[in-house]
XYZ file of N, CA, C and O in Angstrom:
580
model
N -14.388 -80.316 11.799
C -14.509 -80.110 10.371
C -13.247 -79.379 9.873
O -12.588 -78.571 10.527
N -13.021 -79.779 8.641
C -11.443 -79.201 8.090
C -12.259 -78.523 7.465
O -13.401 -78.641 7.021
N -10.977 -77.336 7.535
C -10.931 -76.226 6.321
C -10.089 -76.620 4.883
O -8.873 -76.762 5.015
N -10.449 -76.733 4.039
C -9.952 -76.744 2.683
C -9.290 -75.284 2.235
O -10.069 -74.390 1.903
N -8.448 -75.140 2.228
C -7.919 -73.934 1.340
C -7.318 -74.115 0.063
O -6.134 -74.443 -0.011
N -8.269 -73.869 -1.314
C -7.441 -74.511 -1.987
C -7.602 -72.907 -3.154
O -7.898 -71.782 -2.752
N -7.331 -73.267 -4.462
C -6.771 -71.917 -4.877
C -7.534 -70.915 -5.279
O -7.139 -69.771 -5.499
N -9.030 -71.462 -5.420
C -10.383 -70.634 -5.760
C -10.643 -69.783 -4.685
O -11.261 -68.719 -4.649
N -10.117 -70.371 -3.882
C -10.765 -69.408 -2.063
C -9.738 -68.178 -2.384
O -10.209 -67.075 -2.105
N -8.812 -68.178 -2.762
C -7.335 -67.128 -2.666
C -7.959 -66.732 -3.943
O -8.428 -65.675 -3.520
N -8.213 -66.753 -4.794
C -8.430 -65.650 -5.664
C -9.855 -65.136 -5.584
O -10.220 -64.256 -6.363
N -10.684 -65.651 -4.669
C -11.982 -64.906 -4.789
C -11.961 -63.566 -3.295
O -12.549 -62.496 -3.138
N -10.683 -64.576 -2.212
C -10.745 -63.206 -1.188
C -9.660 -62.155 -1.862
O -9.559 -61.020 -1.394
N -8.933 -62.541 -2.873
C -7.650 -61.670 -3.729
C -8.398 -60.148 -4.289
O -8.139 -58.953 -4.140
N -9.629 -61.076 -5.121
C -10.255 -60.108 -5.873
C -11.209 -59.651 -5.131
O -12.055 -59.062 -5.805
N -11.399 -59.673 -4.162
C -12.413 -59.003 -2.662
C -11.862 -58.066 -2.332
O -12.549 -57.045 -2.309
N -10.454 -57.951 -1.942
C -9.563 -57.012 -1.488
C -8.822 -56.279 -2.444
O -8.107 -55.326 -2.134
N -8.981 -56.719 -3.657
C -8.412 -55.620 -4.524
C -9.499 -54.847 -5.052
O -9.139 -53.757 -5.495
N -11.127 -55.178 -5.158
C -12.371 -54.378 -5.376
C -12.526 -53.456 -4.448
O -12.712 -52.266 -4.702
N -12.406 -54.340 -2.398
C -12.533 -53.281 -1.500
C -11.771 -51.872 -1.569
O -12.410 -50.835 -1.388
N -10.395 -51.851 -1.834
C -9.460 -51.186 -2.077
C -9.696 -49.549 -2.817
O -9.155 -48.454 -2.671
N -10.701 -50.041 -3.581
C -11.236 -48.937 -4.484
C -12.144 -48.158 -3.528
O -12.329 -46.948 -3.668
N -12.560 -48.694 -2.808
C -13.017 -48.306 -2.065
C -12.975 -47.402 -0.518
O -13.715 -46.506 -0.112
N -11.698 -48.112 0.154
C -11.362 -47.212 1.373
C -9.475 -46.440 0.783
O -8.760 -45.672 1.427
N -9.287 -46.889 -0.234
C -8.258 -46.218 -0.728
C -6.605 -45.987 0.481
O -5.732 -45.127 0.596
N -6.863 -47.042 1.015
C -5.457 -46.739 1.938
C -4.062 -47.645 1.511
O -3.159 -47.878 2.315
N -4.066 -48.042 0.293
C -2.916 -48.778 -0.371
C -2.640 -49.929 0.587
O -1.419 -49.966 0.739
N -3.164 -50.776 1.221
C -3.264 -51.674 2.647
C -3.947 -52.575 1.937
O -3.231 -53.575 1.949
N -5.228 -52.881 1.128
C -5.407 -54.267 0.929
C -4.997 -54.566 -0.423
O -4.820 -55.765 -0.634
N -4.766 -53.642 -1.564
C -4.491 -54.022 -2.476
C -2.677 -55.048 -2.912
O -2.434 -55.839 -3.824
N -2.016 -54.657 -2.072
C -1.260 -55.867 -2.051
C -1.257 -56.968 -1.341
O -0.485 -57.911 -1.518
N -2.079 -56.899 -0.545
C -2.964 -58.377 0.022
C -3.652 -58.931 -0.654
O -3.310 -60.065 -0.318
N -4.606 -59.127 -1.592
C -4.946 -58.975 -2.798
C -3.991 -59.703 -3.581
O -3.892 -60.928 -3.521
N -3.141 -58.819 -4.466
C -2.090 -59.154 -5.106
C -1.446 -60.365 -4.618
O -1.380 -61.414 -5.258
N -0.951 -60.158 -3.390
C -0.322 -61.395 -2.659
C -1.098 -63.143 -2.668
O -0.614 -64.233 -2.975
N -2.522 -62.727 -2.165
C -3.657 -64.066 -2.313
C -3.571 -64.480 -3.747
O -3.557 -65.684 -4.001
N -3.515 -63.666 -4.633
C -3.897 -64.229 -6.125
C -2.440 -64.804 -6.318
O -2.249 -65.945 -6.737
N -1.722 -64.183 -6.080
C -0.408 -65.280 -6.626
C 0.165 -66.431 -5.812
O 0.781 -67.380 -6.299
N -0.175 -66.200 -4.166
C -0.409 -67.808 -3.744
C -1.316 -68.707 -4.366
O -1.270 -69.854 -3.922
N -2.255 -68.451 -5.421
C -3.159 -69.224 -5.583
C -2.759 -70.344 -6.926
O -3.286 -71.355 -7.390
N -1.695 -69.638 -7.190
C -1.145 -70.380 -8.652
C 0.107 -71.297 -7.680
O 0.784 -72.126 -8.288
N 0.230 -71.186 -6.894
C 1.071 -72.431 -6.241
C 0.204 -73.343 -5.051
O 0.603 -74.278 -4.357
N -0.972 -72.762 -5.103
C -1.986 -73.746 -3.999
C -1.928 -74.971 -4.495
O -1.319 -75.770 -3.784
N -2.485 -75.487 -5.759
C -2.497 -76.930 -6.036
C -1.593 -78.155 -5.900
O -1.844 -79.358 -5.829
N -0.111 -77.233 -5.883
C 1.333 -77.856 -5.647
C 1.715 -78.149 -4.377
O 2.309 -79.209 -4.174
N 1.494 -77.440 -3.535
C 2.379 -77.196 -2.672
C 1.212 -77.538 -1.186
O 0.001 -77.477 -1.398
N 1.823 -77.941 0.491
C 1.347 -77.687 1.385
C 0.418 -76.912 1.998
O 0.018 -76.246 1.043
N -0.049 -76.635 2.717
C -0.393 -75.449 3.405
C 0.541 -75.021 4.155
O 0.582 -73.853 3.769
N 1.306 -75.104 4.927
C 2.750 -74.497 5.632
C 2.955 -73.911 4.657
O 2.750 -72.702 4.765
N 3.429 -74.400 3.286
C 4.127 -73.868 2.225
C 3.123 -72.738 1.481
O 3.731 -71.740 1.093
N 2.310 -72.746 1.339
C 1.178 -71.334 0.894
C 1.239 -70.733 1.842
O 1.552 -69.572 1.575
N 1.048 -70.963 3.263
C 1.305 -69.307 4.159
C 2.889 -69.216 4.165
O 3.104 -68.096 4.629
N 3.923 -69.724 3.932
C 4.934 -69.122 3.639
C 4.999 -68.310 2.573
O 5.136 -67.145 2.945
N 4.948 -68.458 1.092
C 4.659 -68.238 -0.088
C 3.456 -66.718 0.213
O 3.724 -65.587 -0.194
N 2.315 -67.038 0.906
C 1.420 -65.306 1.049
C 2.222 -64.487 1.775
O 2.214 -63.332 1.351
N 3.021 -64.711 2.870
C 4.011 -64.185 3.549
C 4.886 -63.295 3.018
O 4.974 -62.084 3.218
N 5.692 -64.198 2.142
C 6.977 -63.626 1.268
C 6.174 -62.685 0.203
O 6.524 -61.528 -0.031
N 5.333 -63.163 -0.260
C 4.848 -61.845 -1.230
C 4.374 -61.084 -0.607
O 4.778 -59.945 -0.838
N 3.626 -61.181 0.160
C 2.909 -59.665 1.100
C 3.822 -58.750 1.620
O 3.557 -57.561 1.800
N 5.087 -59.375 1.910
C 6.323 -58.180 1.976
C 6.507 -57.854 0.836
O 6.755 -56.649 0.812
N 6.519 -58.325 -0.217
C 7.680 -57.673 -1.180
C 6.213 -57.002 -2.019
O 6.452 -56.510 -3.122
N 5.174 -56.978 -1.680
C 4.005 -56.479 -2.338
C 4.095 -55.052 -1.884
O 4.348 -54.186 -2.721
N 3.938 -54.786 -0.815
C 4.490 -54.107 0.057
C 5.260 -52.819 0.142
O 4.973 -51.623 0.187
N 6.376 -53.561 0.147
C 7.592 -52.323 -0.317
C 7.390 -52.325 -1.861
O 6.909 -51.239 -2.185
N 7.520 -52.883 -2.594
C 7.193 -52.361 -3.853
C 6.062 -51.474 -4.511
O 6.242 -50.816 -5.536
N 4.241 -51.563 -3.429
C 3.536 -50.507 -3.665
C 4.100 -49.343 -2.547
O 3.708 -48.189 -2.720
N 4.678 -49.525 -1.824
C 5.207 -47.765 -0.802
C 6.708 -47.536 -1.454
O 7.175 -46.531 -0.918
N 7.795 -48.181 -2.568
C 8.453 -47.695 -2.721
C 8.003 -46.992 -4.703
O 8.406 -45.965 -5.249
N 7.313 -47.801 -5.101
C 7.072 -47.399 -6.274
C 5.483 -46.553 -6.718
O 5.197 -45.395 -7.023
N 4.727 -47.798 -6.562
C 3.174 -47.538 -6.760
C 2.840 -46.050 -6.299
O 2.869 -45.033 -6.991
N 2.492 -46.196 -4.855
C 2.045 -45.235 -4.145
C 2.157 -43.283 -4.547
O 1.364 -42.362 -4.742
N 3.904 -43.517 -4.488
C 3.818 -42.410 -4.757
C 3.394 -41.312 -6.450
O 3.405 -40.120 -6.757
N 3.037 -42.776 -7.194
C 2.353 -41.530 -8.747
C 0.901 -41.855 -8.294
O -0.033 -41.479 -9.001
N 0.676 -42.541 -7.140
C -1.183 -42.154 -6.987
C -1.246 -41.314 -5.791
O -2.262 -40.797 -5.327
N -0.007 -41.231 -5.326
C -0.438 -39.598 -4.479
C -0.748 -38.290 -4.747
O 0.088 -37.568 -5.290
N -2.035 -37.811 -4.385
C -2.217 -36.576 -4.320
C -1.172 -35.927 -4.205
O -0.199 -36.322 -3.563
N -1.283 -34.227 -5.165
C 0.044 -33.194 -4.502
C -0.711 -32.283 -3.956
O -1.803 -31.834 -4.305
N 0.253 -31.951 -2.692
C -0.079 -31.253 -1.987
C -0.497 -29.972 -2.229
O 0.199 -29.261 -2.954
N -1.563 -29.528 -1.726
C -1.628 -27.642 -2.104
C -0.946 -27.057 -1.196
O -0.876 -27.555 -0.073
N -0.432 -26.106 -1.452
C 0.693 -24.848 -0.718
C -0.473 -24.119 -0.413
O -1.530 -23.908 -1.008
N 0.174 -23.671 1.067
C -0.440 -22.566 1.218
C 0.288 -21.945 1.824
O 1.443 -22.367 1.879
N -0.054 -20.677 2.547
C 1.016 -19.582 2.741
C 2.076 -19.069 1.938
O 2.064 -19.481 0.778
N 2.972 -18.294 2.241
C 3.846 -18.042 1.359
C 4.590 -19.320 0.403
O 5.400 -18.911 -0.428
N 4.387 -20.706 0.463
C 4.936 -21.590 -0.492
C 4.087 -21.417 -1.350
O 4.477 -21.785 -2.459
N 2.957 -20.961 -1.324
C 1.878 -20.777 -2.702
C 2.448 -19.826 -3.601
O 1.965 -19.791 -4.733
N 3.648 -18.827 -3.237
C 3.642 -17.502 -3.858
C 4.932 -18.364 -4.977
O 5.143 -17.830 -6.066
N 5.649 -19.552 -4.645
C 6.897 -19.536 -5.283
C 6.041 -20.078 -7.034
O 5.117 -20.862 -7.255
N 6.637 -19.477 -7.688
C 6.122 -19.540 -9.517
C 4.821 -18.568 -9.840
O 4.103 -18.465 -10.834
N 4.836 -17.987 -8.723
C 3.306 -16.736 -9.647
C 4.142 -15.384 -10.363
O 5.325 -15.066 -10.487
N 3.359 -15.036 -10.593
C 4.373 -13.176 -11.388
C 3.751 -12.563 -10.444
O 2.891 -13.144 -9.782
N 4.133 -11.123 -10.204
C 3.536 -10.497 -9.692
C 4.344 -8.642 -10.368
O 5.434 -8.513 -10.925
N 3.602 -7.818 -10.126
C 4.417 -6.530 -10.265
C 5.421 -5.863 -9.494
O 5.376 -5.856 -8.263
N 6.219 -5.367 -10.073
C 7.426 -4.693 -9.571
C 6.987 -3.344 -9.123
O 6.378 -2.536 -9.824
N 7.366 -3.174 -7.852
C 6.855 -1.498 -7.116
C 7.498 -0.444 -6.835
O 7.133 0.730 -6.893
N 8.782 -1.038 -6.430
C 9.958 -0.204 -6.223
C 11.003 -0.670 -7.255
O 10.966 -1.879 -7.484
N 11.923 0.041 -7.921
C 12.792 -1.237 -8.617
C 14.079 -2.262 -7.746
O 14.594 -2.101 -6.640
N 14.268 -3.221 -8.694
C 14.665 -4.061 -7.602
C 16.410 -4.163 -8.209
O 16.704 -4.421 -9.376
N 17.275 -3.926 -7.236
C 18.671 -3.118 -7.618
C 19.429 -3.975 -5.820
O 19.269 -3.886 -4.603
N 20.155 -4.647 -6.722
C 20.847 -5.104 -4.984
C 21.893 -4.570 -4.807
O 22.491 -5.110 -3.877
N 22.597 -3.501 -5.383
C 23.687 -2.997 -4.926
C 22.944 -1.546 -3.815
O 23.335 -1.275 -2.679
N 21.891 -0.873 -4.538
C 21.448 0.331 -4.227
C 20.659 -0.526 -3.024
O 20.191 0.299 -2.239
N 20.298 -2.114 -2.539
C 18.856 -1.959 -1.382
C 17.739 -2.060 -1.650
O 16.821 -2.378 -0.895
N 17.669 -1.643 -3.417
C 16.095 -1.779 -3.310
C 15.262 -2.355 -4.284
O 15.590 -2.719 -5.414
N 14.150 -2.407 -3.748
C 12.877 -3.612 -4.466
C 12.277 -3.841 -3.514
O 12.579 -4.189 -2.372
N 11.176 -3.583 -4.144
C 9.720 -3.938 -3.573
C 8.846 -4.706 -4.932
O 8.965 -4.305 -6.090
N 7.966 -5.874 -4.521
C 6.969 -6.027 -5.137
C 5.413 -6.334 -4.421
O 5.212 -7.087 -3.469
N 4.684 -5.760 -4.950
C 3.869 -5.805 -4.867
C 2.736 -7.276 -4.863
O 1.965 -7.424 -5.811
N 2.755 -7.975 -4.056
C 2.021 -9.220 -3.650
C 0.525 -9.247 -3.492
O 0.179 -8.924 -2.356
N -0.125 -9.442 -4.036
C -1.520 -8.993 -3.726
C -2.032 -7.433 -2.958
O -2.224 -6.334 -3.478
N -2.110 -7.735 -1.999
C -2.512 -6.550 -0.959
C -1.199 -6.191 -0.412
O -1.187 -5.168 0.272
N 0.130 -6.941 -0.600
C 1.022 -6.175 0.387
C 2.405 -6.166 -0.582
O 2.630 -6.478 -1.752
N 3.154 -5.674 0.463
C 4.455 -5.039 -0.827
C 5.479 -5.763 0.182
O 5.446 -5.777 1.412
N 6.484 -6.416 -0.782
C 7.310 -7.770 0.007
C 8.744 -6.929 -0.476
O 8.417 -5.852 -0.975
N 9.597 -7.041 -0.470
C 11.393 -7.051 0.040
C 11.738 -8.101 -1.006
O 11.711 -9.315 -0.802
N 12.162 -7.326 -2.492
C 12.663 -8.733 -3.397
C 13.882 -8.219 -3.591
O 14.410 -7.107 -3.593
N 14.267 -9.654 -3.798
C 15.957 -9.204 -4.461
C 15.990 -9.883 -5.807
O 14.956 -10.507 -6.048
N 16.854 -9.917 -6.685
C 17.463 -10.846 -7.830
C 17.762 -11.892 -7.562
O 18.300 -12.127 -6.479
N 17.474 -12.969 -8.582
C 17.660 -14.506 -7.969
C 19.352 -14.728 -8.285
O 20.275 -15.349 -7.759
N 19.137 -13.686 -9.661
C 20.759 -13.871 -10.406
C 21.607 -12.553 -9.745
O 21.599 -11.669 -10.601
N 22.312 -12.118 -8.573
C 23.179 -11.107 -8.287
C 23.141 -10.410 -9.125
O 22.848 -10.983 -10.175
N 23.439 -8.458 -9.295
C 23.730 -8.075 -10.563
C 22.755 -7.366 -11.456
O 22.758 -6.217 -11.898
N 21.964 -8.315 -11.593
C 20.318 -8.263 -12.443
C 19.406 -6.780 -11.472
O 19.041 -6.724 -10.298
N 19.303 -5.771 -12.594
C 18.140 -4.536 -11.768
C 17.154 -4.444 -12.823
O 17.484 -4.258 -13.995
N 15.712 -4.593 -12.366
C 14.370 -4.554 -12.676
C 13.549 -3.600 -12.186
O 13.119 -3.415 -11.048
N 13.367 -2.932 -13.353
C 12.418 -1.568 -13.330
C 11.272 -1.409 -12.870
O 10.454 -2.329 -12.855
N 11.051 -0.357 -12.472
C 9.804 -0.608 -12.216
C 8.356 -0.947 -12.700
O 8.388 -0.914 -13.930
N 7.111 -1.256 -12.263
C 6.405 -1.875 -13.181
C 6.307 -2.716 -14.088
O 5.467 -2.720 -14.987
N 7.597 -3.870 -13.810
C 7.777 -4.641 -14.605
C 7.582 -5.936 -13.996
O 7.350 -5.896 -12.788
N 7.624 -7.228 -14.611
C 6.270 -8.082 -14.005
C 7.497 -9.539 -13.725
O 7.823 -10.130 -14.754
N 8.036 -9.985 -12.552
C 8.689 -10.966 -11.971
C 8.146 -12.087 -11.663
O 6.985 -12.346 -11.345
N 9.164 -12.814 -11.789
C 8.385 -14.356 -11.185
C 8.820 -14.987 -9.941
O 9.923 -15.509 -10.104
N 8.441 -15.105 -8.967
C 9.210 -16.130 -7.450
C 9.470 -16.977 -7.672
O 8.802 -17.952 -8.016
N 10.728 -16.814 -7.510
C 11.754 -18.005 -7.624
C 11.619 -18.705 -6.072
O 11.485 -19.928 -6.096
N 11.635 -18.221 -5.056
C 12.122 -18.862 -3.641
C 11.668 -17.434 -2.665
O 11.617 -16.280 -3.092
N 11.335 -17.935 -1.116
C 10.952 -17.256 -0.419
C 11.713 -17.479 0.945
O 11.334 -18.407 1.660
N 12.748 -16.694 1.341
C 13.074 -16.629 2.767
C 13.050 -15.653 3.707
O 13.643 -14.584 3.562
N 12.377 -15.957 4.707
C 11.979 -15.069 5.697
C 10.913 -13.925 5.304
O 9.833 -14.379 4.923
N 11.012 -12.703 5.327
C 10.591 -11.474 4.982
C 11.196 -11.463 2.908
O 10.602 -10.506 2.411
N 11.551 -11.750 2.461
C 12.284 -11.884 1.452
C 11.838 -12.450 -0.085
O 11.098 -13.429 0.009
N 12.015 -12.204 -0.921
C 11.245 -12.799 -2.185
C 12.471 -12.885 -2.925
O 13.221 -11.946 -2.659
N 12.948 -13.740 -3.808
C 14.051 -13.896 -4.809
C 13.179 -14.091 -5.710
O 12.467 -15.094 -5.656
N 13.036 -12.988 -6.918
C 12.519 -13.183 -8.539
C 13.667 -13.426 -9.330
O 14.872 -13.557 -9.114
N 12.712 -13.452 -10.585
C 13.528 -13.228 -12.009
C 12.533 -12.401 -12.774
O 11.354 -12.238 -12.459
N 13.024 -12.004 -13.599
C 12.242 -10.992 -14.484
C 11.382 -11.864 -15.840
O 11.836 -12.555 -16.753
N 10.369 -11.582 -15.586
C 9.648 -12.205 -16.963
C 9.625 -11.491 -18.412
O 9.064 -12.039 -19.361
């Protein structure tokens, strides 16, 4: 018995795999999908050699075009944790923060961190309320809010 593949079959497994999709969410069938439905507008024309060439060539370029474009504005962003969580919060000034004199401290939740000026130069008083700019090592680089 022959198989018929003709262009109703490609858009009903097209739209199978672009419904499943919603479903296990791994960006994997929805350009398979994509790919079946637009072999299906050259099924009536063309071979069968020539439609699995044709699902072929689009399923690559389906492909790199959802992992070079798509993908990444439906990716989740990542949550920070550890000290990358601290870069953009304010926090209070404890010691003042003076890079010629050594010193600055701010005050981080429960603990008191080693800040310097993000801009050289720049001294911030005490009790006055900074923002993290960047975190290296033991180290905090603010700016003053």
């Amino acid at each position: 018995m022959d198989l018929v593949f003709n262009w109703q079959m490609y858009v009903a497994l097209g739209l199978a795999l672009i419904i499943l999709e919603a479903f296990v969410s791994t960006f994997f069938l929805f350009p398979l999908g994509i790919s079946l439905m637009l072999t299906a507008v050259a099924a009536p024309f063309v071979s069968l050699e020539v439609e699995l060439v044709i699902f072929t060539l689009l399923s690559l370029a389906s492909f790199v075009i959802s992992i070079k474009f798509v993908k990444p504005k439906f990716a989740a962003k990542k949550n920070l944790t550890g000290v990358d969580s601290l870069v953009g919060k304010t926090f209070p000034v404890f010691e003042e923060i003076n890079e010629t004199q050594g010193t600055g401290v701010i005050k981080v939740y429960a603990d008191e961190w080693r800040a310097l000026p993000i801009n050289s130069g720049d001294v911030i008083g005490k009790n006055e309320k900074v923002k993290i700019e960047k975190v290296e090592g033991n180290k905090v680089f603010v700016t003053k809010i």
